[in-house]
Coordinates of C-alpha atoms and ligand atoms in Angstrom, one line a residue:
M1 CA -36.5 68.5 64.3
D2 CA -37.8 65.5 66.1
K3 CA -35.2 62.7 66.3
Q4 CA -37.5 60.1 64.8
N5 CA -38.0 62.2 61.7
K6 CA -34.4 62.5 60.9
T7 CA -33.3 60.7 57.8
I8 CA -29.8 59.7 56.8
V9 CA -27.9 62.4 54.8
D10 CA -24.2 63.0 54.5
D11 CA -22.3 64.0 57.6
M12 CA -24.6 62.2 60.0
V13 CA -23.3 59.7 62.6
V14 CA -25.0 56.4 61.9
T15 CA -25.1 53.6 64.5
L16 CA -25.8 50.4 62.6
D17 CA -26.8 46.9 63.6
Y18 CA -25.9 44.5 60.8
L19 CA -25.5 40.9 59.7
L20 CA -23.3 40.2 56.7
Q21 CA -23.7 37.0 54.7
L22 CA -22.6 35.7 51.4
E23 CA -25.1 34.4 48.8
D24 CA -24.7 30.8 50.1
G25 CA -25.8 32.0 53.6
Q26 CA -22.4 31.8 55.1
E27 CA -22.1 34.4 57.9
I28 CA -19.1 36.7 57.5
D29 CA -19.7 39.3 60.2
R30 CA -22.2 40.8 62.5
S31 CA -22.3 43.9 64.7
D32 CA -21.5 43.5 68.4
S33 CA -24.3 44.8 70.6
Q34 CA -21.7 46.0 73.1
E35 CA -19.9 48.0 70.5
P36 CA -22.1 48.8 67.5
L37 CA -20.7 50.0 64.2
Q38 CA -20.6 53.8 64.1
F39 CA -19.5 55.7 61.0
L40 CA -19.9 59.1 59.3
Q41 CA -22.2 58.8 56.4
G42 CA -20.8 60.0 53.1
H43 CA -17.2 59.6 54.0
G44 CA -16.5 56.2 52.5
Q45 CA -16.1 54.4 55.8
I46 CA -18.2 51.4 54.8
V47 CA -18.5 49.6 51.5
P48 CA -19.9 52.0 48.8
G49 CA -22.9 49.9 47.9
L50 CA -24.1 49.7 51.4
E51 CA -23.5 53.4 52.1
Q52 CA -25.5 54.4 49.0
S53 CA -28.5 52.3 50.1
L54 CA -28.8 54.0 53.6
Y55 CA -29.8 57.5 52.4
G56 CA -33.3 58.4 53.6
M57 CA -33.5 55.7 56.3
R58 CA -34.7 56.6 59.9
T59 CA -33.8 55.3 63.3
G60 CA -35.4 51.9 63.7
D61 CA -35.7 51.2 60.0
E62 CA -34.6 47.8 58.8
K63 CA -33.6 46.7 55.3
K64 CA -32.0 43.9 53.4
V65 CA -29.3 45.2 51.1
V66 CA -27.7 43.2 48.3
V67 CA -24.4 44.7 47.2
A68 CA -22.7 43.5 44.0
A69 CA -19.0 42.7 44.2
A70 CA -18.1 45.8 42.2
D71 CA -19.7 48.0 44.8
A72 CA -18.2 46.1 47.7
Y73 CA -14.6 44.7 47.7
G74 CA -14.3 44.6 43.9
E75 CA -14.3 41.9 41.3
F76 CA -11.8 39.0 41.6
D77 CA -8.7 39.8 39.6
S78 CA -7.0 36.7 38.3
E79 CA -3.9 38.8 37.5
D80 CA -3.5 40.0 41.1
F81 CA -1.1 37.2 42.1
E82 CA 2.6 37.3 42.7
T83 CA 5.2 34.5 43.1
V84 CA 7.8 35.3 45.7
S85 CA 10.7 33.4 47.1
R86 CA 10.1 31.2 50.2
N87 CA 13.1 32.7 51.9
I88 CA 11.6 36.2 52.2
F89 CA 9.7 34.7 55.1
P90 CA 11.5 33.6 58.3
P91 CA 12.5 29.9 58.1
D92 CA 10.6 29.0 61.2
M93 CA 7.4 30.6 60.0
A94 CA 4.9 27.8 59.1
L95 CA 3.0 29.0 56.1
Q96 CA -0.3 27.4 55.1
E97 CA -2.3 27.6 52.0
G98 CA -5.3 29.9 52.6
E99 CA -3.6 31.7 55.3
Q100 CA -3.9 35.5 55.4
L101 CA -0.7 37.5 55.9
Q102 CA 0.0 41.0 56.7
L103 CA 3.1 42.1 54.7
R104 CA 5.1 45.2 55.0
D105 CA 6.9 46.7 52.0
S106 CA 10.5 47.2 53.3
E107 CA 10.9 50.3 51.1
S108 CA 7.6 52.2 51.6
G109 CA 6.7 50.7 55.0
K110 CA 3.2 50.2 53.6
V111 CA 1.3 47.3 55.1
F112 CA -0.9 45.2 52.9
Q113 CA -2.8 41.9 53.1
A114 CA -2.3 38.8 51.0
T115 CA -3.5 35.3 51.1
V116 CA -1.2 32.3 50.6
S117 CA -2.6 30.8 47.4
E118 CA -0.1 28.1 46.8
L119 CA 3.0 26.7 48.5
K120 CA 5.8 25.3 46.4
E121 CA 9.2 24.0 47.6
D122 CA 11.0 27.3 47.1
E123 CA 8.3 29.6 46.2
V124 CA 5.0 31.0 47.5
I125 CA 2.2 32.3 45.3
L126 CA 0.5 35.2 47.0
D127 CA -3.1 36.4 46.2
F128 CA -3.5 40.1 46.7
N129 CA -7.3 40.1 46.1
H130 CA -9.4 41.1 49.1
P131 CA -10.7 37.9 50.7
L132 CA -14.2 39.1 49.8
A133 CA -13.4 40.2 46.2
G134 CA -15.8 38.8 43.7
E135 CA -18.5 38.2 46.4
T136 CA -22.0 39.6 46.4
L137 CA -22.6 40.8 50.0
I138 CA -26.0 40.5 51.6
F139 CA -26.5 42.8 54.6
Q140 CA -29.4 42.8 57.0
V141 CA -29.2 46.2 58.6
K142 CA -31.1 48.2 61.2
I143 CA -30.5 51.8 62.0
A144 CA -29.9 51.8 65.8
D145 CA -29.3 55.5 66.2
L146 CA -28.8 58.6 64.1
R147 CA -27.5 62.0 65.0
D148 CA -25.7 65.0 63.4
A149 CA -21.9 64.8 63.6
T150 CA -20.2 67.5 65.7
S151 CA -18.0 70.0 63.9
E152 CA -15.1 68.4 65.7
E153 CA -16.0 65.0 64.3
L154 CA -16.3 66.4 60.8
G155 CA -12.9 68.1 61.2
H156 CA -11.3 64.8 62.2
G157 CA -13.3 62.7 59.7
H158 CA -14.4 60.1 62.2
V159 CA -16.9 59.4 65.0
H160 CA -16.0 60.2 68.6
G161 CA -17.8 57.4 70.3
V162 CA -17.7 56.2 73.9
G163 CA -14.1 55.7 74.9
H164 CA -12.7 57.8 72.0
H165 CA -11.2 60.9 73.6
H166 CA -8.6 63.1 72.2
Ligands
ZN201 ZN1 -11.0 62.5 66.4

């Protein structure tokens, strides 16, 4: 099949140029022309609402995609906060409200993200919502390239781009 006639279906490697903004126009992220975003379509590697909207697009196609919070990083959960003791953090660690932290659960070893919501004298209130929870995301996308994944890539579940050898 001619390359230009290929349309996006599951298990294709998509190279995407994108600009991500919030509804108020604030720019959150954009693709780097030196290192464009590549992912396997249909494998949940990008936010679900964006992935769904890409089916059927061809190389060179551009589109504006509006993704509701529920199909992006989820609704904001006002219950997803936890108050912890200040002394679980090293004394010399300067915490700031709004700061994003990477925390490691000492038992499971699992790493998760939290935002410092409020600092009190002896306590810290952590917000476990994703920083983009509750936000409608507005993507301006362009399909920069499209190809079938190799069987090795499908076996690994990820794209083997330039500089990814194993
Ligand atoms: Zn691999």
